[in-house]
Coordinates of C-alpha atoms and ligand atoms in Angstrom, one line a residue:
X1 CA 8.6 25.6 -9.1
X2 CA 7.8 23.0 -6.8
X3 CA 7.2 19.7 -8.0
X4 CA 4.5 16.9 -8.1
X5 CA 5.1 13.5 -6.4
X6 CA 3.3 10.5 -8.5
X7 CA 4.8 7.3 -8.5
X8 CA 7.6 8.0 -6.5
X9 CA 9.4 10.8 -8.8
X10 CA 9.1 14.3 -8.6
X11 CA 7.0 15.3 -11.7
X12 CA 7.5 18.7 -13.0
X13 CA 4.8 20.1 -15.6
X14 CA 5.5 22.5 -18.4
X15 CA 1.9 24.7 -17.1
X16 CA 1.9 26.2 -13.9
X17 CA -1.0 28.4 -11.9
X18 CA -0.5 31.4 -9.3
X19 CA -0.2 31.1 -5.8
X20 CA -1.2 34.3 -4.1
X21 CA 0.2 35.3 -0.9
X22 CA -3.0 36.7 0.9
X23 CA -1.0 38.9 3.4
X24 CA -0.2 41.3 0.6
X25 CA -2.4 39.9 -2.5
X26 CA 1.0 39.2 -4.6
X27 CA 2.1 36.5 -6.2
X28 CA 4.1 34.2 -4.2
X29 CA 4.8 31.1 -6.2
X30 CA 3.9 28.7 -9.2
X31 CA 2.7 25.9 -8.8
X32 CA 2.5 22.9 -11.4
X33 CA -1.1 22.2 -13.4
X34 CA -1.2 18.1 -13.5
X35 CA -2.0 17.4 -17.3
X36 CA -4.6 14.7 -17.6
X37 CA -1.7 12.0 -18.7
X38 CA 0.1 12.4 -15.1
X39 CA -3.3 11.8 -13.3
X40 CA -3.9 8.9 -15.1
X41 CA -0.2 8.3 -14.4
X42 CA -0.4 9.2 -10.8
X43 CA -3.8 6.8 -10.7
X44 CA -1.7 4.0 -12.3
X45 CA 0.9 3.9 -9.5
X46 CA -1.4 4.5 -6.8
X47 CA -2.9 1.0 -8.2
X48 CA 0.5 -1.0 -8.3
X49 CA 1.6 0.4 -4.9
X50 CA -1.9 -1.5 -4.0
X51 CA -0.9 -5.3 -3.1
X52 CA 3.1 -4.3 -1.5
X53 CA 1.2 -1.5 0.6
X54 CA -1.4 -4.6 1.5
X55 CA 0.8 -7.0 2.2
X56 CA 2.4 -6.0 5.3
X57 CA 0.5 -4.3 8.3
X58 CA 3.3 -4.2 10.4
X59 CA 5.6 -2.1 7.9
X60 CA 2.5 0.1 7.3
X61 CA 2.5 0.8 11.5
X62 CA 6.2 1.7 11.1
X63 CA 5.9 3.9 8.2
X64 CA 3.3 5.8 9.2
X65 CA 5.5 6.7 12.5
X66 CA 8.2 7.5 10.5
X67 CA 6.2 9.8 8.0
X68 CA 5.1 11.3 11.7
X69 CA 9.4 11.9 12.3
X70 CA 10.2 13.1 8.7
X71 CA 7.2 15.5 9.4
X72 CA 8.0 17.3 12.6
X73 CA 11.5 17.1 11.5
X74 CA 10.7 19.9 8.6
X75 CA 7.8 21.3 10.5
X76 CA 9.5 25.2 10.8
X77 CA 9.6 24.5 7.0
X78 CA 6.2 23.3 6.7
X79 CA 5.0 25.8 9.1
X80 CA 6.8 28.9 7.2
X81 CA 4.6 27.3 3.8
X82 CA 1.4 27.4 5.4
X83 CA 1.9 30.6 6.7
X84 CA 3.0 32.0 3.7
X85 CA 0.1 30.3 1.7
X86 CA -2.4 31.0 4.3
X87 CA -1.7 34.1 5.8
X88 CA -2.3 32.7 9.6
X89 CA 0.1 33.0 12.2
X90 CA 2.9 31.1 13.2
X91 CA 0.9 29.6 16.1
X92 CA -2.1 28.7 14.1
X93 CA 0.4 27.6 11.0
X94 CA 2.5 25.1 13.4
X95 CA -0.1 23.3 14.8
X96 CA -0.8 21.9 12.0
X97 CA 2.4 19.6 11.2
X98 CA 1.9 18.6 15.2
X99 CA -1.6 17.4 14.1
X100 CA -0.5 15.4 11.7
X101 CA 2.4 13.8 13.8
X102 CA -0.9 13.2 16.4
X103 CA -3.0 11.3 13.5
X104 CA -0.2 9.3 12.6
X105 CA 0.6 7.9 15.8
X106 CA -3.1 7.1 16.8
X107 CA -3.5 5.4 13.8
X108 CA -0.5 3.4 13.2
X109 CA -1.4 2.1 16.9
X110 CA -4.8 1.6 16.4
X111 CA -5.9 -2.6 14.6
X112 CA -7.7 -3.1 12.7
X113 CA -10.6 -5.3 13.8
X114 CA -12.1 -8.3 12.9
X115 CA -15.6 -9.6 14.2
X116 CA -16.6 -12.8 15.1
X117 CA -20.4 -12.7 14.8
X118 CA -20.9 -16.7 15.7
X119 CA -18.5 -19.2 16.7
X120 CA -20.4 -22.3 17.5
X121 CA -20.4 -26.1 15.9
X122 CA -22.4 -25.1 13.1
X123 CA -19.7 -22.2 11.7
X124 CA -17.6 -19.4 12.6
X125 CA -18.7 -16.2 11.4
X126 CA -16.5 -13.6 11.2
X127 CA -16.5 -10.1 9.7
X128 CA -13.1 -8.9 8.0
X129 CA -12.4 -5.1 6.9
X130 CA -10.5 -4.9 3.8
X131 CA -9.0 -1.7 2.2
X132 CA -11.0 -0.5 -0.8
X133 CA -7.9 0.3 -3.3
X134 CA -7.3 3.4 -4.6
X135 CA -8.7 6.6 -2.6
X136 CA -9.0 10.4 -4.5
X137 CA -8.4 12.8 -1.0
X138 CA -9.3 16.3 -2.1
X139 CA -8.9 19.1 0.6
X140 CA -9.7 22.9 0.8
X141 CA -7.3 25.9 1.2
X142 CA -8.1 26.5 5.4
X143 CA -6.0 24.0 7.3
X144 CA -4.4 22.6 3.9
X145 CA -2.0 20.0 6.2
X146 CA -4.3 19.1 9.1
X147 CA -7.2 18.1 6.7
X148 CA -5.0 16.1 4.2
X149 CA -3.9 14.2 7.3
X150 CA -7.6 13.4 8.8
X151 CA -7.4 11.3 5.6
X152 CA -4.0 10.1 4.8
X153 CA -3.5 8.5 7.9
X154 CA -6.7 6.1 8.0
X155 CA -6.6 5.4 4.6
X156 CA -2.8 4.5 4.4
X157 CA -3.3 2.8 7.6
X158 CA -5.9 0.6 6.8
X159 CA -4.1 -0.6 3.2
X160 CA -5.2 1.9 0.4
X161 CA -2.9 4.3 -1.5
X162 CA -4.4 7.9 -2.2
X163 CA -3.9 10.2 -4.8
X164 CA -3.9 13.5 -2.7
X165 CA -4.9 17.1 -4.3
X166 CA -4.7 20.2 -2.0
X167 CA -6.6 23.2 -3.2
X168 CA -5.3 25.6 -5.7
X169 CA -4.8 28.6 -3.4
X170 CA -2.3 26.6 -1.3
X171 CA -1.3 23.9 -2.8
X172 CA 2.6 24.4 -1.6
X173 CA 2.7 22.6 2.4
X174 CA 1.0 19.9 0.8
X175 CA 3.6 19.5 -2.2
X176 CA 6.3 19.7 0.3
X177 CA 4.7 16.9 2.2
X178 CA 4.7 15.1 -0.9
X179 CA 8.2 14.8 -1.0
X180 CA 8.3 14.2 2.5
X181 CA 6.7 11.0 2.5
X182 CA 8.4 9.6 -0.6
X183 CA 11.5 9.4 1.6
X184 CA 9.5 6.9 3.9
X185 CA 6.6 5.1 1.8
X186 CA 7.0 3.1 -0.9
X187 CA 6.6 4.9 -4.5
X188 CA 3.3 5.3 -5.3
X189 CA 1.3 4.7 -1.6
X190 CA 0.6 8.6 -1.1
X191 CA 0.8 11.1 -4.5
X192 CA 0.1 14.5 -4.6
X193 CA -1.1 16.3 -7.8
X194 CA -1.8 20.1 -8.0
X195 CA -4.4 22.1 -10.2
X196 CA -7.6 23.3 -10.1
X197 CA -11.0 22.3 -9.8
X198 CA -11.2 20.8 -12.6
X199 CA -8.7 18.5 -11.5
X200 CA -10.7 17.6 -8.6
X201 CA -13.4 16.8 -11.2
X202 CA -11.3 14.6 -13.5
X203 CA -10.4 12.5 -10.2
X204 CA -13.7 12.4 -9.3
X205 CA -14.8 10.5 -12.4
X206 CA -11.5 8.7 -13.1
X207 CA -12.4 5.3 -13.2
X208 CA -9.4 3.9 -11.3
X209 CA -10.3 5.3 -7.2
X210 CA -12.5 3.4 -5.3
X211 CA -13.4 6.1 -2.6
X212 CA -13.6 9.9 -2.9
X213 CA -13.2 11.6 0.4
X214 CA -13.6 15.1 0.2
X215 CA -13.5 18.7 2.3
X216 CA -14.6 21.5 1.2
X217 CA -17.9 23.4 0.3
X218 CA -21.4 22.1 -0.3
X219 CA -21.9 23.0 -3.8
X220 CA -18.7 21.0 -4.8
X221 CA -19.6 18.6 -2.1
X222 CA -22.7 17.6 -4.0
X223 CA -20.8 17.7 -7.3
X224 CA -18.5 15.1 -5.8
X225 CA -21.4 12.7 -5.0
X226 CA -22.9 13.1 -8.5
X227 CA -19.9 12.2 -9.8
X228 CA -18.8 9.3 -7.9
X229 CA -22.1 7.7 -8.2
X230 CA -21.7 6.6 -11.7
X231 CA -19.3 4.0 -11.1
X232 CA -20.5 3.3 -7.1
X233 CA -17.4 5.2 -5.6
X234 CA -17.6 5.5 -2.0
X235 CA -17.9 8.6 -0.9
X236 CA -17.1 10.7 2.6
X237 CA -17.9 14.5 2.2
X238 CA -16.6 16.9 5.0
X239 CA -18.5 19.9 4.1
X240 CA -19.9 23.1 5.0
X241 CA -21.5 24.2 8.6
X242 CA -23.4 27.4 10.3
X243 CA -23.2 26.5 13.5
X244 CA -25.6 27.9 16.4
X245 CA -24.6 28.3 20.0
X246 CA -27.0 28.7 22.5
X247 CA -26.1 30.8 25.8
X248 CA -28.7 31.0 28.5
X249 CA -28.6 33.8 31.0
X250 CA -27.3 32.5 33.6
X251 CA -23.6 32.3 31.8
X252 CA -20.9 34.1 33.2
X253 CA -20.6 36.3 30.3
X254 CA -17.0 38.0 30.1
X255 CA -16.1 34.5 29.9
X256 CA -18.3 33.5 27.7
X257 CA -18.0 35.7 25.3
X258 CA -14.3 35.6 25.6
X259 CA -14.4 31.8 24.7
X260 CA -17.0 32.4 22.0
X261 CA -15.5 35.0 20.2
X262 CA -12.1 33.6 19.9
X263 CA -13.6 30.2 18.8
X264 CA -15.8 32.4 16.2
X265 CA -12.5 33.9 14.7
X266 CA -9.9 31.3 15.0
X267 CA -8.1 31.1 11.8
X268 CA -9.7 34.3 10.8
X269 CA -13.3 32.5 11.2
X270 CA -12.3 29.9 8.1
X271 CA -13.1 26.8 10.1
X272 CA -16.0 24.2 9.1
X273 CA -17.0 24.0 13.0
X274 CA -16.7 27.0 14.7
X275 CA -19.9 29.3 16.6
X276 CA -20.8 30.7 13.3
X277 CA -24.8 32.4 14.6
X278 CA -25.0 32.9 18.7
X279 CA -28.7 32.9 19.4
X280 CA -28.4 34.7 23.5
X281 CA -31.2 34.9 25.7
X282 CA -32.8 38.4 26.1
X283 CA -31.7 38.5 30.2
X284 CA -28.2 38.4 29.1
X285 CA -27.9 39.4 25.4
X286 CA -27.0 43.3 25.7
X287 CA -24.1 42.8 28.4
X288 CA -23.0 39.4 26.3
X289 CA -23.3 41.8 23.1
X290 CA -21.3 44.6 24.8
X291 CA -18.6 41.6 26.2
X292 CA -17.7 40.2 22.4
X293 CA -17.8 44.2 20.9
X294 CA -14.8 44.5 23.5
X295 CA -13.3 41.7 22.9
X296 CA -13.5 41.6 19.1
X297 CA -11.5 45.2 19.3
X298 CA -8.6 43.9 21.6
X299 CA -7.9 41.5 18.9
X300 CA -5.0 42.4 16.8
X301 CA -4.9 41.4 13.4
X302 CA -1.8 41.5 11.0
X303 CA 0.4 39.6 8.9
X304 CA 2.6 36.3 10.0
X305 CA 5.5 37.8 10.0
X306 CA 4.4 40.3 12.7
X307 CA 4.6 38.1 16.0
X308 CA 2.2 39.4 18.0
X309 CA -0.5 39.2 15.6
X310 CA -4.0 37.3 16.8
X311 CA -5.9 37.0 13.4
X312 CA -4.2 37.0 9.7
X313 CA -6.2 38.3 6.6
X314 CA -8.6 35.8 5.0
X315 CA -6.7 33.3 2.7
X316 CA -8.5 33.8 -0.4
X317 CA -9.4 36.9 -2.4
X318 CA -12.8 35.4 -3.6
X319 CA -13.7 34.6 0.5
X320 CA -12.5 38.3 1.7
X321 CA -14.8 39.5 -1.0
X322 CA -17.4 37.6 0.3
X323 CA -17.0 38.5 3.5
X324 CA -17.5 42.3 2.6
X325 CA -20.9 41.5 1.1
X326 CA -22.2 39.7 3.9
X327 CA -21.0 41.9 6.3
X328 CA -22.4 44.9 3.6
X329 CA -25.6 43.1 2.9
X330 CA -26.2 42.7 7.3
X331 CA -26.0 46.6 7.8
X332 CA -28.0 47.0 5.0
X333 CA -30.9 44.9 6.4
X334 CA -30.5 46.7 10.2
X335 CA -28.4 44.7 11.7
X336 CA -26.2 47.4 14.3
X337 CA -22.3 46.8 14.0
X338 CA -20.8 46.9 17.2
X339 CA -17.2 46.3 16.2
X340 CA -15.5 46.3 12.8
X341 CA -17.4 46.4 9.8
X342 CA -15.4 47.2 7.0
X343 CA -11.7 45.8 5.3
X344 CA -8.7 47.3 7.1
X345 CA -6.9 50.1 4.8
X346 CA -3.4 47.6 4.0
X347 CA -2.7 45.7 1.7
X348 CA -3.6 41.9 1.8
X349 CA -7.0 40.7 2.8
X350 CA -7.3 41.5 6.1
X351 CA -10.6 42.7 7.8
X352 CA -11.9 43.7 10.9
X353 CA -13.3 41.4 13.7
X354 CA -16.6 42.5 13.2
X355 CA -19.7 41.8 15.5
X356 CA -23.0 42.1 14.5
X357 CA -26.0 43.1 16.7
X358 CA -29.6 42.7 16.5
X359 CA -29.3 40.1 13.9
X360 CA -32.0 37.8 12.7
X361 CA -32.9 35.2 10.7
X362 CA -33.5 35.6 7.1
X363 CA -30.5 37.4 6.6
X364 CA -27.9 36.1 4.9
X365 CA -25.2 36.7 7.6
X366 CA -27.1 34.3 9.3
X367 CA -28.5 32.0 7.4
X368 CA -25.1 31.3 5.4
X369 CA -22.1 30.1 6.1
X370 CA -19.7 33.4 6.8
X371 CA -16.3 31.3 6.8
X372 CA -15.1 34.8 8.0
X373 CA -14.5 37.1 11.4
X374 CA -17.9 38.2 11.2
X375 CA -20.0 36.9 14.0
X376 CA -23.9 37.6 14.0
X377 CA -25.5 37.6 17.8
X378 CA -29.6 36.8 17.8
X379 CA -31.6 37.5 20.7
X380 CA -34.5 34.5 22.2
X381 CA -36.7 34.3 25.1
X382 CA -38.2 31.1 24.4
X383 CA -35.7 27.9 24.2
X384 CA -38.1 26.1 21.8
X385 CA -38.5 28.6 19.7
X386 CA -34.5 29.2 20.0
X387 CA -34.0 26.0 18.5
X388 CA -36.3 25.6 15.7
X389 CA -34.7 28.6 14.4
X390 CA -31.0 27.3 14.9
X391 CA -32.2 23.9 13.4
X392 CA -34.0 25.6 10.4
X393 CA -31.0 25.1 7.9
X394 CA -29.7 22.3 5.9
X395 CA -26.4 22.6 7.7
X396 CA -25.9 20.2 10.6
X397 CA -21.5 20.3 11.3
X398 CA -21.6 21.3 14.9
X399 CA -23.9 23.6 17.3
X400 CA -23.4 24.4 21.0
X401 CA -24.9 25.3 24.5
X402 CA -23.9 27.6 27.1
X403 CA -25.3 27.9 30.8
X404 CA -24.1 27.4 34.3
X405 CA -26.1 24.3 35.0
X406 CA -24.3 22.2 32.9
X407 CA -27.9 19.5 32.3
X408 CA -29.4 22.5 31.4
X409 CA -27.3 23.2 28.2
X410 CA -26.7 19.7 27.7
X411 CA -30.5 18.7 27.2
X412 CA -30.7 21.9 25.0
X413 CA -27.3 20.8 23.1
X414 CA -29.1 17.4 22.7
X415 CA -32.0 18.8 20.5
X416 CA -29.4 20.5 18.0
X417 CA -29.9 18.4 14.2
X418 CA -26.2 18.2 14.2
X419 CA -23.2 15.7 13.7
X420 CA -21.4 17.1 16.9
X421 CA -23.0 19.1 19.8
X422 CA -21.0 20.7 22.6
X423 CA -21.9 21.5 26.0
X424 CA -20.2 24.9 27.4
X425 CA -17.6 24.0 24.2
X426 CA -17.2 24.2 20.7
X427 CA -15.0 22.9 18.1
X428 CA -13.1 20.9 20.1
X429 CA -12.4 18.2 17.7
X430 CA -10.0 15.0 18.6
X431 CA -7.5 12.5 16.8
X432 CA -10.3 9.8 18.9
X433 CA -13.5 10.9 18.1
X434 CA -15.6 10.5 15.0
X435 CA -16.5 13.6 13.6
X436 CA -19.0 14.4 10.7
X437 CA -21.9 16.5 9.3
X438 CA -25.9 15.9 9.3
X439 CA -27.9 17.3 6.0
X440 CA -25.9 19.1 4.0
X441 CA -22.8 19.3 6.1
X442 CA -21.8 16.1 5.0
X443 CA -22.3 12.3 4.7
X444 CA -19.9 10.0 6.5
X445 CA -17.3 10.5 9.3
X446 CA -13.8 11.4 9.8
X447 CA -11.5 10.5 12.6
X448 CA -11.8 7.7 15.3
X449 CA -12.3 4.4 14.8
X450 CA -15.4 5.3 12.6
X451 CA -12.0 7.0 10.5
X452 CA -10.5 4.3 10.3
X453 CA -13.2 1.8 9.0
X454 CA -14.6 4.6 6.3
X455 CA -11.6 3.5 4.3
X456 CA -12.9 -0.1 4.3
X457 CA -15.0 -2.5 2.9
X458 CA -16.6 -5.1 5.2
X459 CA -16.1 -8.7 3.9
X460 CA -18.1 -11.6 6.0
X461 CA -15.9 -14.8 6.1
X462 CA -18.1 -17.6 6.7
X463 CA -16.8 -20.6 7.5
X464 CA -18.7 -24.1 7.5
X465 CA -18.1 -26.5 10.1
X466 CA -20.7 -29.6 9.2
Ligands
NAD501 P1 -14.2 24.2 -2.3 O1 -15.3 23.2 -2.3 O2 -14.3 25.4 -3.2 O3 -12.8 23.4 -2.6 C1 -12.4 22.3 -1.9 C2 -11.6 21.4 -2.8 O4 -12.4 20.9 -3.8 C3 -10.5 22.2 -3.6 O5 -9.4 21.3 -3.7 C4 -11.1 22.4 -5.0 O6 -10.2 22.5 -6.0 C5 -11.9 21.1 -5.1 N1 -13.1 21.2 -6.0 C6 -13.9 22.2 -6.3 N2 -14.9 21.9 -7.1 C7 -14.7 20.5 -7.3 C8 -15.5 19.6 -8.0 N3 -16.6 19.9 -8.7 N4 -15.1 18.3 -8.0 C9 -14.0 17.9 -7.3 N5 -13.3 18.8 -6.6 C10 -13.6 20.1 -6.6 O7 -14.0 24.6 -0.8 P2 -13.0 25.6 -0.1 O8 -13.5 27.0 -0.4 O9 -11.6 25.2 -0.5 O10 -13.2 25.3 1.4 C11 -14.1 26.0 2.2 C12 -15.3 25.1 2.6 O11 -14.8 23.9 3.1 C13 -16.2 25.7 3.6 O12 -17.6 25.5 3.2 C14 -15.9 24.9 4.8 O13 -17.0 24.8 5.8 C15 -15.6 23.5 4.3 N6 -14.9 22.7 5.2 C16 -15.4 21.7 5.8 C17 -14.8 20.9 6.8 C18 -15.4 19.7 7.4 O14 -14.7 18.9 8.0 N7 -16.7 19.6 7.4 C19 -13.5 21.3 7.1 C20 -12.9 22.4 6.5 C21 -13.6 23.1 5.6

């Protein structure tokens, strides 16, 4: 079994949970269940690592690069894990050590600032941004490296240590990265515990972090704030988004639709900010609904370990039920499937790309978040109307427009209530740029400078010169 990293050891446990392999639905491996002693334990060195990992920002730049090397040097290792854990394919699975590699760099580079805000005779005035201390980093089971890494890097970069917990259902790329950086930080700077949510829980109220940052679903989203606001934790919550795109009729629609509907089922679908609802206008929405039936039926799904495989199952059992009932519940209600529809007859999890015609609001399909290859496509005549309906959600990750005249989409793109909003895009997300939901898609940002200073704590230094 794969073992823990807290305090610079590899911790085994004597209790151990299943890890399912979701291109078959067997067991693939045990992983260990941190008892509540080893999180306190974990907690504890995370908290002495605090003033070394403080003390010098030059060997935090260097370590960080060099936890970028030890990385790509095992990424066919890391990759194989995630596939295996995941069930994506190798393309999807590798890009994900190269991401981290990415945040790594950007962030060991990037300084942290310091403000002057007056500088005069009377006194300088300047604003400092100090590390908070400890940080709890919980992640979900879809791009289990990537999204550990959004936080690792800023946080490590700007002076806290991080007790790190990847989701149960694959929990085994981010153990192995565990180990990975113990041979480059110093013991205690990044832990990784493994169990379930419940463990999650017990980190949110353990008294020693300072910051929660979070990724995952609403429900546990809001959970995590409850929690954390008992002892004034700061809190950044990645969560949950059902993202609109709006195409106009003047798109060129095989290649919109192309774009569209591999965005909409990248990683099998199970991406926070992906087209999740496309609301098409009337001129264009039977050819555009002819264009992604086509498309979704070209794509060929199957396991990793068959190379030419587009699309992997989903990676949970729980989320590939949920697809079915969504998907169940649309043709209930009249929405016409135009591709896919129903599980395909193999083991695993895997099910059709499915499209979904004549689909409107109200439904759930719609109206909640699929996390699965199962794209709804709305019809509008009216733009207004077309976006009170797209904003008439509490989710607010990401939305889109799509039309030949580029200011044309962009003001329409503009009046999305959402933390990102593409023009002729979607989901393209950079080392760079902040990134972050509105309403219930989250609170706080991720990546960027903005990243970087959500692990911090601003401290004015004012100094008297009379
Ligand atoms: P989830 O909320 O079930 O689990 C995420 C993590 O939280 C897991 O590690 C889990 O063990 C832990 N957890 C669960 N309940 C908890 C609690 N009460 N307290 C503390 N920790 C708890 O989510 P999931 O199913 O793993 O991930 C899918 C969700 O994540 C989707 O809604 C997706 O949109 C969202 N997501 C958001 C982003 C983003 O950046 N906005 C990115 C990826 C995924």
């Amino acid at each position: 079994m794969p073992a823990m990293t807290i305090g610079g050891s590899a911790v085994a446990t004597s209790e151990s949970f299943d890890v399912i392999d979701p291109s078959t639905g067997q067991f693939l491996a045990s992983a260990p269940s941190c008892r509540p002693a080893q999180l306190d334990e974990a907690m504890r060195a995370a908290a002495n690592a605090l003033r070394g990992w403080q003390s010098d920002d030059d060997h935090r730049r260097s370590a960080l690069l060099k936890l970028g090397e030890v990385i790509m040097g095992a990424a066919d290792e890391l990759t194989d894990l995630l596939m295996s854990e995941t069930g994506k394919p190798r393309g999807v699975a590798a890009a994900e050590p190269t991401i981290c590699d990415v945040w790594l760099r950007y962030y060991a580079d990037l300084s942290i600032p310091r403000d002057v805000l007056q500088d005069d005779e009377r006194a300088l005035i300047e604003v400092a941004y100090r590390p908070l201390g400890v940080v709890a980093a919980i992640t979900p089971w879809n791009f289990p490296l990537g999204l550990a890494m959004w936080k690792i890097a800023p946080a490590l970069r700007a002076g806290n240590t991080m007790v790190l917990k990847p989701s149960p259902f694959t929990p085994l790329a981010t153990l192995r990265l565990g180990e990975l950086a113990n041979e480059v930080l110093p013991p205690g700077v990044l832990n990784v515990v493994t169990g379930g949510d419940d463990l999650g829980a017990a980190m949110t109220a353990h008294p020693t972090p300072r910051k929660v940052t979070f990724t995952g679903s609403v429900s546990a989203g809001k959970s995590v704030a409850i929690a954390a606001a008992a002892d004034l934790k700061r809190v950044t919550l990645e969560l949950g988004g059902n993202d609109a795109a709006i195409v106009f009729d003047d798109v060129d629609v095989e290649r919109v639709a192309a774009t569209l509907v591999g965005l909409a089922f990248f990683n099998t679908g199970q991406a926070c900010a992906l087209p999740k609802r496309i609301y098409a206008q009337e001129g264009v929405y039977n050819d555009l609904v002819d264009a992604c039936a086509a498309i979704a039926e070209s794509i060929n799904v199957g396991p990793p370990s068959d190379a030419s495989a587009q699309m992997g199952p989903l990676s949970t059992r729980p989320q590939f039920a949920r697809v079915k009932e969504l998907v169940a519940d649309a043709a209930a209600h009249g929405l016409r499937t135009v591709a896919g529809g129903s599980p395909i007859d193999r083991p695993g999890y895997f099910f059709q790309p499915t499209i979904l015609a004549e689909a409107r609001d109200g439904v759930r399909i719609v109206d909640e978040e699929q996390f699965g290859p199962a794209l709804p496509i709305l019809r509008f005549s009216d733009l207004d109307d077309a976006i009170e309906r797209a904003n008439n959600t509490t989710f607010g990750l990401c939305g889109s427009a799509w039309s030949a005249d580029v200011d044309r989409a962009a003001a329409a793109a503009e009046r999305l209530e959402c933390g990102t909003t593409f023009v002729n895009t979607h989901a393209a997300l950079q080392f760079d740029v902040q990134f972050g939901g509105s309403k219930w898609s989250g609170t706080g940002l991720e990546n960027g400078l903005p990243g970087l200073l959500s692990f911090t704590e601003q401290q004015v230094v004012h100094r008297a010169r009379q």
